[in-house]
Amino acid sequence: RFLVFVRTGTPATTGIYLGSLDSMDLRLLQPSGAAGLFVPPDELLYARGETLVVQRIDLETVKALGEPQTLVRQVDNTEVAAFERLFTVSETGVVAFRDAGTQRPLVWFDRRGNVLQRTSAVAGSIGLALSPDGNLAAYGTGSMTTSDMWFLDLKRDVSVRLTFNGTASAPVFSRDGRFVYFRNFGAKFFEIRRKPVRGGTEESVFEGTSFESPHDTTPDGKTLIVQNTRRSVDIWALPLEGDHKLVPLLTTDSSERTPRLSPDGRWLAYASDESGHYEVYVRRYPVTEEKWQVTTRGGGWPYWRGDGKEIYWVALDGTLMAAPISTTPSFSTGEPETLFLTRFRNLTAIRQYVVSADGQRFLLSQLVQDPAATPVQVLLNWQAPAERK
């Protein structure tokens, strides 16, 4: 038998499943937002939010026994894969983990990587957005499984909570700055919701079953650019008028992620792994068969300068890059410029940086310590004799 993590269209059935080599059936062992590990003879290690817990299980009935016991208050997210936590366990019960947590302050940097301002906001790794006027940042706290959205007034350095249900992430401002869109885990569906920035009634604009995330809006405010997992990871358009049905933009066997429209709405930048690793590409919008490859050594999380004449991305080693852009007579990029090294590693996650309109300042959801330098801790003798009966 084996354990496998399965992400479905609803949180209630997303979790750790038990499978068998002599059967095609998978049975839900524990609802969870991340993968788990088996500890012989009858225990399961998994993350509940940011907490690492152990749960006794009955392997015959595939049911949990009693309540889970807390082992570690904060176990870190892996920076190289989604839906995993940084812990492992031996067959004798020795647990190794990284106890760094997912919280990271929002910090302004210049183009050389010098700190300009440390804000009071502390974010998670679930999205960051900048309002069109540059006065507000929308960010998430927590992790993929327990998260809420906040506004940070960048002039006063004051944060205000936006959501209260613990299931919101991936914020995006409308181009006129009136609304913020975000992903929400509903009771039965994944939702995209909209809330007025200056107060008002929150509403759902889409319900789906394929992990839909908003990434940008068109300049006229009539369409939302969405990433989902219906086929692999693909890019769709969601009309905000009429029947609100998704329209495919880029749906291939490869993964297309983190789409971002140019300020004039004529060009779509995105990351794709069609070459075997992620590179940044640009296509016309509305999408045609033409495409231009911006990066040559890997990259993700594209972002445009306010005038559309420069594009930014994060290289595979975490370096923030920039390149000048020309769109006449056709699209072309100039010589790439190395800006500074970030601590970003997982480019398949939600974008965790934004850029001021003039391209001179960068707001990052920055890890306090480089993940590669964070010590791994070991937990011994946590299995009491009474728990092994």
mmCIF file of C-alpha atoms in Angstrom:
data_model
loop_
_atom_site.group_PDB
_atom_site.id
_atom_site.type_symbol
_atom_site.label_atom_id
_atom_site.label_comp_id
_atom_site.label_asym_id
_atom_site.label_seq_id
_atom_site.Cartn_x
_atom_site.Cartn_y
_atom_site.Cartn_z
ATOM 1 C CA ARG A 1 0.000 0.000 0.000
ATOM 2 C CA PHE A 2 1.046 3.603 -0.486
ATOM 3 C CA LEU A 3 0.061 7.191 0.320
ATOM 4 C CA VAL A 4 -0.633 9.784 -2.351
ATOM 5 C CA PHE A 5 -1.689 13.442 -2.166
ATOM 6 C CA VAL A 6 -4.711 14.259 -4.340
ATOM 7 C CA ARG A 7 -5.963 17.753 -5.135
ATOM 8 C CA THR A 8 -9.623 17.771 -6.163
ATOM 9 C CA GLY A 9 -12.217 20.424 -6.931
ATOM 10 C CA THR A 10 -13.248 20.784 -3.285
ATOM 11 C CA PRO A 11 -11.288 21.178 -0.031
ATOM 12 C CA ALA A 12 -13.311 18.383 1.618
ATOM 13 C CA THR A 13 -11.923 15.754 -0.753
ATOM 14 C CA THR A 14 -8.442 17.232 -1.220
ATOM 15 C CA GLY A 15 -5.998 15.367 0.949
ATOM 16 C CA ILE A 16 -3.956 12.261 1.676
ATOM 17 C CA TYR A 17 -5.267 9.050 0.140
ATOM 18 C CA LEU A 18 -4.409 5.412 0.755
ATOM 19 C CA GLY A 19 -3.869 3.265 -2.308
ATOM 20 C CA SER A 20 -3.018 -0.378 -2.928
ATOM 21 C CA LEU A 21 -0.938 -2.012 -5.662
ATOM 22 C CA ASP A 22 -3.620 -4.666 -6.215
ATOM 23 C CA SER A 23 -6.517 -2.194 -6.590
ATOM 24 C CA MET A 24 -7.406 0.851 -8.660
ATOM 25 C CA ASP A 25 -9.246 2.425 -5.736
ATOM 26 C CA LEU A 26 -7.967 5.325 -3.646
ATOM 27 C CA ARG A 27 -9.544 5.976 -0.246
ATOM 28 C CA LEU A 28 -9.401 9.302 1.561
ATOM 29 C CA LEU A 29 -7.333 8.860 4.700
ATOM 30 C CA GLN A 30 -7.059 12.476 5.858
ATOM 31 C CA PRO A 31 -8.316 15.782 4.366
ATOM 32 C CA SER A 32 -5.262 17.991 4.052
ATOM 33 C CA GLY A 33 -3.767 20.812 2.019
ATOM 34 C CA ALA A 34 -0.378 19.095 1.747
ATOM 35 C CA ALA A 35 1.180 15.673 1.402
ATOM 36 C CA GLY A 36 1.818 13.390 4.393
ATOM 37 C CA LEU A 37 4.168 10.593 5.408
ATOM 38 C CA PHE A 38 3.545 7.193 6.989
ATOM 39 C CA VAL A 39 5.235 6.205 10.246
ATOM 40 C CA PRO A 40 5.211 2.456 10.978
ATOM 41 C CA PRO A 41 3.197 0.781 12.249
ATOM 42 C CA ASP A 42 0.048 2.989 12.235
ATOM 43 C CA GLU A 43 0.688 6.746 12.257
ATOM 44 C CA LEU A 44 0.447 9.543 9.740
ATOM 45 C CA LEU A 45 2.524 12.752 9.766
ATOM 46 C CA TYR A 46 0.965 15.701 7.967
ATOM 47 C CA ALA A 47 0.617 19.481 8.197
ATOM 48 C CA ARG A 48 -2.536 21.054 9.590
ATOM 49 C CA GLY A 49 -2.079 24.643 8.440
ATOM 50 C CA GLU A 50 1.495 25.393 9.475
ATOM 51 C CA THR A 51 1.520 22.842 12.306
ATOM 52 C CA LEU A 52 3.089 19.399 11.935
ATOM 53 C CA VAL A 53 0.865 16.806 13.580
ATOM 54 C CA VAL A 54 0.791 13.038 14.003
ATOM 55 C CA GLN A 55 -2.438 11.041 13.701
ATOM 56 C CA ARG A 56 -3.009 7.382 14.547
ATOM 57 C CA ILE A 57 -4.875 5.553 11.792
ATOM 58 C CA ASP A 58 -6.655 2.246 11.310
ATOM 59 C CA LEU A 59 -5.284 0.911 8.033
ATOM 60 C CA GLU A 60 -8.055 -1.647 7.632
ATOM 61 C CA THR A 61 -10.991 0.721 7.972
ATOM 62 C CA VAL A 62 -9.005 3.720 6.662
ATOM 63 C CA LYS A 63 -10.117 5.922 9.553
ATOM 64 C CA ALA A 64 -8.362 8.264 11.937
ATOM 65 C CA LEU A 65 -8.175 7.228 15.586
ATOM 66 C CA GLY A 66 -8.572 9.952 18.177
ATOM 67 C CA GLU A 67 -7.278 13.481 17.753
ATOM 68 C CA PRO A 68 -4.001 14.479 16.051
ATOM 69 C CA GLN A 69 -1.109 15.416 18.332
ATOM 70 C CA THR A 70 1.036 18.480 17.677
ATOM 71 C CA LEU A 71 4.739 17.874 17.051
ATOM 72 C CA VAL A 72 5.964 21.204 15.606
ATOM 73 C CA ARG A 73 4.148 24.565 15.726
ATOM 74 C CA GLN A 74 5.545 25.838 12.431
ATOM 75 C CA VAL A 75 6.927 23.595 9.721
ATOM 76 C CA ASP A 76 8.164 25.413 6.647
ATOM 77 C CA ASN A 77 6.834 25.263 3.090
ATOM 78 C CA THR A 78 9.125 23.706 0.535
ATOM 79 C CA GLU A 79 10.434 26.225 -1.986
ATOM 80 C CA VAL A 80 10.711 23.720 -4.833
ATOM 81 C CA ALA A 81 7.274 22.104 -5.015
ATOM 82 C CA ALA A 82 3.687 22.926 -4.174
ATOM 83 C CA PHE A 83 1.586 21.070 -1.593
ATOM 84 C CA GLU A 84 4.588 19.865 0.391
ATOM 85 C CA ARG A 85 6.097 20.746 3.730
ATOM 86 C CA LEU A 86 9.740 20.477 4.700
ATOM 87 C CA PHE A 87 9.737 17.418 6.913
ATOM 88 C CA THR A 88 10.654 13.768 6.552
ATOM 89 C CA VAL A 89 10.662 10.732 8.827
ATOM 90 C CA SER A 90 12.615 7.482 9.079
ATOM 91 C CA GLU A 91 11.091 4.034 9.619
ATOM 92 C CA THR A 92 12.234 4.236 13.245
ATOM 93 C CA GLY A 93 10.364 7.519 13.805
ATOM 94 C CA VAL A 94 13.177 10.077 13.636
ATOM 95 C CA VAL A 95 11.699 13.311 12.241
ATOM 96 C CA ALA A 96 13.761 15.935 10.403
ATOM 97 C CA PHE A 97 12.131 19.294 9.650
ATOM 98 C CA ARG A 98 12.747 22.952 8.962
ATOM 99 C CA ASP A 99 11.039 25.156 11.502
ATOM 100 C CA ALA A 100 11.185 28.466 9.642
ATOM 101 C CA GLY A 101 7.476 29.220 9.128
ATOM 102 C CA THR A 102 5.974 30.857 6.035
ATOM 103 C CA GLN A 103 5.789 34.434 7.273
ATOM 104 C CA ARG A 104 7.833 37.031 5.414
ATOM 105 C CA PRO A 105 7.923 40.834 5.721
ATOM 106 C CA LEU A 106 7.067 43.102 2.803
ATOM 107 C CA VAL A 107 10.197 45.071 1.918
ATOM 108 C CA TRP A 108 10.922 47.740 -0.718
ATOM 109 C CA PHE A 109 14.192 47.352 -2.672
ATOM 110 C CA ASP A 110 15.879 49.470 -5.321
ATOM 111 C CA ARG A 111 17.234 48.084 -8.601
ATOM 112 C CA ARG A 112 20.535 47.129 -6.945
ATOM 113 C CA GLY A 113 18.875 45.187 -4.140
ATOM 114 C CA ASN A 114 19.380 47.842 -1.467
ATOM 115 C CA VAL A 115 16.623 48.019 1.151
ATOM 116 C CA LEU A 116 14.624 51.229 0.768
ATOM 117 C CA GLN A 117 11.892 50.604 3.337
ATOM 118 C CA ARG A 118 10.784 47.813 5.626
ATOM 119 C CA THR A 119 7.012 47.853 6.028
ATOM 120 C CA SER A 120 5.154 46.605 9.084
ATOM 121 C CA ALA A 121 3.275 43.991 7.028
ATOM 122 C CA VAL A 122 4.142 40.307 7.306
ATOM 123 C CA ALA A 123 2.865 38.155 4.450
ATOM 124 C CA GLY A 124 2.667 34.515 3.454
ATOM 125 C CA SER A 125 3.564 32.995 0.098
ATOM 126 C CA ILE A 126 0.067 33.238 -1.387
ATOM 127 C CA GLY A 127 0.105 36.348 -3.514
ATOM 128 C CA LEU A 128 0.976 40.045 -3.668
ATOM 129 C CA ALA A 129 -0.579 42.832 -5.745
ATOM 130 C CA LEU A 130 -0.040 46.577 -6.149
ATOM 131 C CA SER A 131 -2.882 49.006 -6.826
ATOM 132 C CA PRO A 132 -2.672 51.034 -10.055
ATOM 133 C CA ASP A 133 -1.961 54.265 -8.144
ATOM 134 C CA GLY A 134 0.757 52.557 -6.096
ATOM 135 C CA ASN A 135 -0.838 53.451 -2.771
ATOM 136 C CA LEU A 136 -2.107 50.016 -1.702
ATOM 137 C CA ALA A 137 -0.655 46.526 -1.607
ATOM 138 C CA ALA A 138 -2.920 43.491 -1.281
ATOM 139 C CA TYR A 139 -1.266 40.481 0.306
ATOM 140 C CA GLY A 140 -2.075 37.165 1.917
ATOM 141 C CA THR A 141 -1.162 35.832 5.318
ATOM 142 C CA GLY A 142 -0.784 32.174 6.189
ATOM 143 C CA SER A 143 -0.325 29.316 3.747
ATOM 144 C CA MET A 144 -2.156 27.561 0.915
ATOM 145 C CA THR A 145 -4.480 25.866 3.399
ATOM 146 C CA THR A 146 -5.209 28.670 5.895
ATOM 147 C CA SER A 147 -5.022 32.176 4.492
ATOM 148 C CA ASP A 148 -6.656 35.606 4.506
ATOM 149 C CA MET A 149 -6.185 38.784 2.501
ATOM 150 C CA TRP A 150 -5.070 42.198 3.800
ATOM 151 C CA PHE A 151 -4.589 45.707 2.420
ATOM 152 C CA LEU A 152 -1.430 47.647 3.263
ATOM 153 C CA ASP A 153 -1.667 51.444 2.995
ATOM 154 C CA LEU A 154 1.842 52.094 1.678
ATOM 155 C CA LYS A 155 1.824 55.793 2.583
ATOM 156 C CA ARG A 156 0.821 55.307 6.224
ATOM 157 C CA ASP A 157 2.216 51.770 6.661
ATOM 158 C CA VAL A 158 -1.117 50.563 8.078
ATOM 159 C CA SER A 159 -2.706 47.176 7.317
ATOM 160 C CA VAL A 160 -6.441 46.433 7.197
ATOM 161 C CA ARG A 161 -7.903 42.942 7.028
ATOM 162 C CA LEU A 162 -9.915 42.175 3.894
ATOM 163 C CA THR A 163 -11.241 38.605 4.414
ATOM 164 C CA PHE A 164 -12.103 36.581 7.509
ATOM 165 C CA ASN A 165 -12.852 33.061 6.314
ATOM 166 C CA GLY A 166 -9.302 31.647 6.225
ATOM 167 C CA THR A 167 -9.568 30.480 2.610
ATOM 168 C CA ALA A 168 -8.578 33.506 0.473
ATOM 169 C CA SER A 169 -5.439 34.069 -1.627
ATOM 170 C CA ALA A 170 -4.026 35.374 -4.951
ATOM 171 C CA PRO A 171 -5.185 39.033 -4.992
ATOM 172 C CA VAL A 172 -5.400 41.110 -8.200
ATOM 173 C CA PHE A 173 -6.508 44.756 -8.522
ATOM 174 C CA SER A 174 -8.752 45.928 -11.320
ATOM 175 C CA ARG A 175 -7.080 48.380 -13.696
ATOM 176 C CA ASP A 176 -9.188 51.280 -12.381
ATOM 177 C CA GLY A 177 -8.304 50.399 -8.785
ATOM 178 C CA ARG A 178 -11.933 50.036 -7.708
ATOM 179 C CA PHE A 179 -11.940 46.288 -7.026
ATOM 180 C CA VAL A 180 -9.706 43.521 -5.807
ATOM 181 C CA TYR A 181 -10.233 39.987 -7.097
ATOM 182 C CA PHE A 182 -9.029 36.936 -5.203
ATOM 183 C CA ARG A 183 -9.267 33.162 -5.092
ATOM 184 C CA ASN A 184 -11.402 31.543 -2.423
ATOM 185 C CA PHE A 185 -11.893 27.920 -1.365
ATOM 186 C CA GLY A 186 -15.654 27.547 -1.112
ATOM 187 C CA ALA A 187 -17.518 24.691 0.541
ATOM 188 C CA LYS A 188 -17.989 22.832 -2.750
ATOM 189 C CA PHE A 189 -16.071 24.844 -5.388
ATOM 190 C CA PHE A 190 -13.073 27.033 -6.004
ATOM 191 C CA GLU A 191 -14.309 30.601 -6.309
ATOM 192 C CA ILE A 192 -13.067 33.870 -7.697
ATOM 193 C CA ARG A 193 -14.528 36.690 -5.644
ATOM 194 C CA ARG A 194 -14.571 40.463 -6.032
ATOM 195 C CA LYS A 195 -14.616 43.107 -3.322
ATOM 196 C CA PRO A 196 -14.708 46.914 -3.643
ATOM 197 C CA VAL A 197 -11.457 48.461 -2.425
ATOM 198 C CA ARG A 198 -13.199 51.313 -0.594
ATOM 199 C CA GLY A 199 -15.805 49.155 1.068
ATOM 200 C CA GLY A 200 -18.941 47.455 -0.145
ATOM 201 C CA THR A 201 -20.492 44.074 -0.783
ATOM 202 C CA GLU A 202 -18.240 41.184 -1.685
ATOM 203 C CA GLU A 203 -19.501 38.906 -4.456
ATOM 204 C CA SER A 204 -18.593 35.712 -6.288
ATOM 205 C CA VAL A 205 -17.860 36.123 -10.004
ATOM 206 C CA PHE A 206 -16.962 32.502 -10.768
ATOM 207 C CA GLU A 207 -17.261 28.979 -9.331
ATOM 208 C CA GLY A 208 -15.145 26.142 -10.715
ATOM 209 C CA THR A 209 -13.494 22.841 -9.940
ATOM 210 C CA SER A 210 -10.045 23.333 -11.455
ATOM 211 C CA PHE A 211 -8.170 25.495 -8.937
ATOM 212 C CA GLU A 212 -8.860 28.805 -10.668
ATOM 213 C CA SER A 213 -6.660 31.804 -9.745
ATOM 214 C CA PRO A 214 -7.030 35.407 -10.979
ATOM 215 C CA HIS A 215 -3.828 36.969 -12.368
ATOM 216 C CA ASP A 216 -4.733 40.164 -14.227
ATOM 217 C CA THR A 217 -7.552 42.191 -15.750
ATOM 218 C CA THR A 218 -7.852 43.774 -19.181
ATOM 219 C CA PRO A 219 -7.582 47.591 -19.332
ATOM 220 C CA ASP A 220 -11.314 47.923 -20.038
ATOM 221 C CA GLY A 221 -12.124 45.921 -16.904
ATOM 222 C CA LYS A 222 -14.355 43.495 -18.782
ATOM 223 C CA THR A 223 -12.161 40.381 -18.633
ATOM 224 C CA LEU A 224 -10.168 38.610 -15.969
ATOM 225 C CA ILE A 225 -7.074 36.596 -16.964
ATOM 226 C CA VAL A 226 -7.190 33.307 -15.049
ATOM 227 C CA GLN A 227 -4.862 30.369 -14.458
ATOM 228 C CA ASN A 228 -6.371 26.951 -13.746
ATOM 229 C CA THR A 229 -5.564 23.246 -13.758
ATOM 230 C CA ARG A 230 -8.311 21.922 -16.033
ATOM 231 C CA ARG A 231 -5.891 20.258 -18.474
ATOM 232 C CA SER A 232 -2.395 20.806 -17.076
ATOM 233 C CA VAL A 233 -1.866 24.372 -15.884
ATOM 234 C CA ASP A 234 -3.420 26.685 -18.437
ATOM 235 C CA ILE A 235 -4.461 30.282 -19.064
ATOM 236 C CA TRP A 236 -8.066 31.288 -19.668
ATOM 237 C CA ALA A 237 -10.119 34.459 -20.018
ATOM 238 C CA LEU A 238 -13.115 35.044 -17.758
ATOM 239 C CA PRO A 239 -15.658 37.590 -19.103
ATOM 240 C CA LEU A 240 -16.964 39.659 -16.214
ATOM 241 C CA GLU A 241 -20.147 40.464 -18.093
ATOM 242 C CA GLY A 242 -22.773 37.990 -19.286
ATOM 243 C CA ASP A 243 -22.576 34.315 -18.302
ATOM 244 C CA HIS A 244 -19.056 34.375 -16.755
ATOM 245 C CA LYS A 245 -17.851 31.278 -18.635
ATOM 246 C CA LEU A 246 -14.144 30.602 -19.110
ATOM 247 C CA VAL A 247 -12.702 31.034 -22.608
ATOM 248 C CA PRO A 248 -9.413 29.218 -23.399
ATOM 249 C CA LEU A 249 -6.363 31.333 -24.206
ATOM 250 C CA LEU A 250 -3.413 28.924 -23.825
ATOM 251 C CA THR A 251 -4.378 25.300 -23.193
ATOM 252 C CA THR A 252 -1.584 22.900 -24.101
ATOM 253 C CA ASP A 253 0.036 19.799 -22.670
ATOM 254 C CA SER A 254 2.674 22.091 -21.142
ATOM 255 C CA SER A 255 2.121 24.282 -18.092
ATOM 256 C CA GLU A 256 1.450 27.977 -18.704
ATOM 257 C CA ARG A 257 1.585 30.048 -15.529
ATOM 258 C CA THR A 258 1.453 33.542 -13.996
ATOM 259 C CA PRO A 259 0.051 35.493 -16.996
ATOM 260 C CA ARG A 260 0.434 39.256 -17.035
ATOM 261 C CA LEU A 261 -0.934 41.691 -19.615
ATOM 262 C CA SER A 262 1.044 44.715 -20.768
ATOM 263 C CA PRO A 263 -0.298 48.082 -19.557
ATOM 264 C CA ASP A 264 -1.979 48.731 -22.929
ATOM 265 C CA GLY A 265 -3.473 45.204 -22.943
ATOM 266 C CA ARG A 266 -1.932 44.283 -26.323
ATOM 267 C CA TRP A 267 0.671 41.745 -25.092
ATOM 268 C CA LEU A 268 0.444 38.746 -22.776
ATOM 269 C CA ALA A 269 3.539 37.606 -20.850
ATOM 270 C CA TYR A 270 3.565 34.220 -19.155
ATOM 271 C CA ALA A 271 5.849 31.367 -18.095
ATOM 272 C CA SER A 272 5.785 27.955 -19.803
ATOM 273 C CA ASP A 273 7.715 24.723 -19.327
ATOM 274 C CA GLU A 274 7.338 23.649 -22.971
ATOM 275 C CA SER A 275 11.144 23.527 -23.335
ATOM 276 C CA GLY A 276 11.573 21.272 -20.294
ATOM 277 C CA HIS A 277 11.991 24.098 -17.791
ATOM 278 C CA TYR A 278 10.219 27.402 -17.272
ATOM 279 C CA GLU A 279 10.934 30.272 -19.645
ATOM 280 C CA VAL A 280 9.102 33.571 -20.098
ATOM 281 C CA TYR A 281 7.222 34.115 -23.375
ATOM 282 C CA VAL A 282 5.126 36.916 -24.843
ATOM 283 C CA ARG A 283 2.184 36.664 -27.245
ATOM 284 C CA ARG A 284 -0.193 39.178 -28.715
ATOM 285 C CA TYR A 285 -3.487 39.692 -26.937
ATOM 286 C CA PRO A 286 -6.003 38.530 -28.068
ATOM 287 C CA VAL A 287 -3.811 35.454 -28.348
ATOM 288 C CA THR A 288 -2.456 34.376 -31.738
ATOM 289 C CA GLU A 289 -0.021 31.666 -32.794
ATOM 290 C CA GLU A 290 2.884 34.132 -32.782
ATOM 291 C CA LYS A 291 5.121 34.072 -29.711
ATOM 292 C CA TRP A 292 8.441 35.491 -28.584
ATOM 293 C CA GLN A 293 10.765 33.951 -25.997
ATOM 294 C CA VAL A 294 12.022 36.591 -23.555
ATOM 295 C CA THR A 295 14.352 34.470 -21.411
ATOM 296 C CA THR A 296 17.097 32.083 -22.500
ATOM 297 C CA ARG A 297 18.229 30.568 -19.213
ATOM 298 C CA GLY A 298 14.933 29.986 -17.480
ATOM 299 C CA GLY A 299 12.568 32.258 -15.601
ATOM 300 C CA GLY A 300 9.082 32.946 -14.328
ATOM 301 C CA TRP A 301 6.769 35.562 -12.773
ATOM 302 C CA PRO A 302 6.843 38.151 -15.597
ATOM 303 C CA TYR A 303 5.849 41.725 -14.747
ATOM 304 C CA TRP A 304 5.647 44.871 -16.932
ATOM 305 C CA ARG A 305 6.839 48.372 -16.174
ATOM 306 C CA GLY A 306 4.056 50.945 -16.060
ATOM 307 C CA ASP A 307 4.819 52.276 -19.538
ATOM 308 C CA GLY A 308 5.250 48.780 -21.033
ATOM 309 C CA LYS A 309 8.855 49.478 -22.106
ATOM 310 C CA GLU A 310 10.541 47.060 -19.712
ATOM 311 C CA ILE A 311 9.723 43.557 -18.522
ATOM 312 C CA TYR A 312 10.895 41.819 -15.346
ATOM 313 C CA TRP A 313 11.166 38.190 -14.308
ATOM 314 C CA VAL A 314 12.785 35.931 -11.723
ATOM 315 C CA ALA A 315 15.450 33.556 -13.032
ATOM 316 C CA LEU A 316 15.615 29.936 -11.903
ATOM 317 C CA ASP A 317 18.328 30.775 -9.346
ATOM 318 C CA GLY A 318 16.177 33.526 -7.819
ATOM 319 C CA THR A 319 17.853 36.492 -9.585
ATOM 320 C CA LEU A 320 15.510 39.351 -10.475
ATOM 321 C CA MET A 321 16.062 40.309 -14.118
ATOM 322 C CA ALA A 322 14.949 43.115 -16.446
ATOM 323 C CA ALA A 323 14.980 43.708 -20.203
ATOM 324 C CA PRO A 324 13.925 46.657 -22.370
ATOM 325 C CA ILE A 325 10.947 46.073 -24.663
ATOM 326 C CA SER A 326 10.058 47.381 -28.097
ATOM 327 C CA THR A 327 6.745 46.654 -29.819
ATOM 328 C CA THR A 328 7.338 48.451 -33.134
ATOM 329 C CA PRO A 329 7.363 47.285 -35.844
ATOM 330 C CA SER A 330 7.075 43.984 -33.923
ATOM 331 C CA PHE A 331 7.832 42.687 -30.454
ATOM 332 C CA SER A 332 11.501 42.486 -29.426
ATOM 333 C CA THR A 333 13.592 42.521 -26.257
ATOM 334 C CA GLY A 334 16.928 44.169 -25.565
ATOM 335 C CA GLU A 335 19.914 42.960 -23.563
ATOM 336 C CA PRO A 336 18.819 41.494 -20.178
ATOM 337 C CA GLU A 337 20.003 43.286 -17.036
ATOM 338 C CA THR A 338 20.741 41.504 -13.776
ATOM 339 C CA LEU A 339 19.162 43.429 -10.899
ATOM 340 C CA PHE A 340 19.621 41.529 -7.625
ATOM 341 C CA LEU A 341 19.384 38.107 -6.042
ATOM 342 C CA THR A 342 16.156 37.291 -4.242
ATOM 343 C CA ARG A 343 15.347 34.290 -2.062
ATOM 344 C CA PHE A 344 12.593 33.058 -4.371
ATOM 345 C CA ARG A 345 12.932 29.465 -5.520
ATOM 346 C CA ASN A 346 9.460 28.091 -6.275
ATOM 347 C CA LEU A 347 8.404 29.832 -9.485
ATOM 348 C CA THR A 348 5.324 27.619 -9.797
ATOM 349 C CA ALA A 349 3.777 29.390 -6.799
ATOM 350 C CA ILE A 350 1.871 32.683 -6.845
ATOM 351 C CA ARG A 351 3.915 35.786 -7.718
ATOM 352 C CA GLN A 352 5.526 37.327 -4.628
ATOM 353 C CA TYR A 353 6.864 40.622 -5.942
ATOM 354 C CA VAL A 354 5.459 43.764 -7.570
ATOM 355 C CA VAL A 355 7.115 46.729 -9.269
ATOM 356 C CA SER A 356 6.487 50.459 -9.028
ATOM 357 C CA ALA A 357 5.181 52.087 -12.208
ATOM 358 C CA ASP A 358 8.562 53.711 -12.945
ATOM 359 C CA GLY A 359 10.462 50.433 -12.485
ATOM 360 C CA GLN A 360 12.737 51.847 -9.790
ATOM 361 C CA ARG A 361 11.313 50.103 -6.704
ATOM 362 C CA PHE A 362 10.434 46.482 -6.022
ATOM 363 C CA LEU A 363 8.154 45.305 -3.212
ATOM 364 C CA LEU A 364 9.004 41.745 -2.230
ATOM 365 C CA SER A 365 7.414 39.210 0.078
ATOM 366 C CA GLN A 366 10.916 38.441 1.267
ATOM 367 C CA LEU A 367 11.970 35.504 3.399
ATOM 368 C CA VAL A 368 13.956 36.722 6.413
ATOM 369 C CA GLN A 369 16.500 33.963 5.916
ATOM 370 C CA ASP A 370 17.593 32.204 2.747
ATOM 371 C CA PRO A 371 15.926 28.749 2.747
ATOM 372 C CA ALA A 372 19.228 27.155 1.802
ATOM 373 C CA ALA A 373 20.789 28.534 5.002
ATOM 374 C CA THR A 374 17.955 27.575 7.362
ATOM 375 C CA PRO A 375 19.042 24.728 9.652
ATOM 376 C CA VAL A 376 17.272 21.382 9.601
ATOM 377 C CA GLN A 377 16.193 20.231 13.031
ATOM 378 C CA VAL A 378 15.776 16.650 14.255
ATOM 379 C CA LEU A 379 13.090 15.386 16.619
ATOM 380 C CA LEU A 380 13.836 12.238 18.636
ATOM 381 C CA ASN A 381 11.845 10.069 21.057
ATOM 382 C CA TRP A 382 8.511 11.743 20.373
ATOM 383 C CA GLN A 383 6.632 8.434 20.285
ATOM 384 C CA ALA A 384 5.565 7.706 23.850
ATOM 385 C CA PRO A 385 5.113 4.022 24.727
ATOM 386 C CA ALA A 386 1.422 4.514 25.386
ATOM 387 C CA GLU A 387 0.955 5.839 21.836
ATOM 388 C CA ARG A 388 2.529 2.741 20.345
ATOM 389 C CA LYS A 389 0.011 0.294 21.796
#
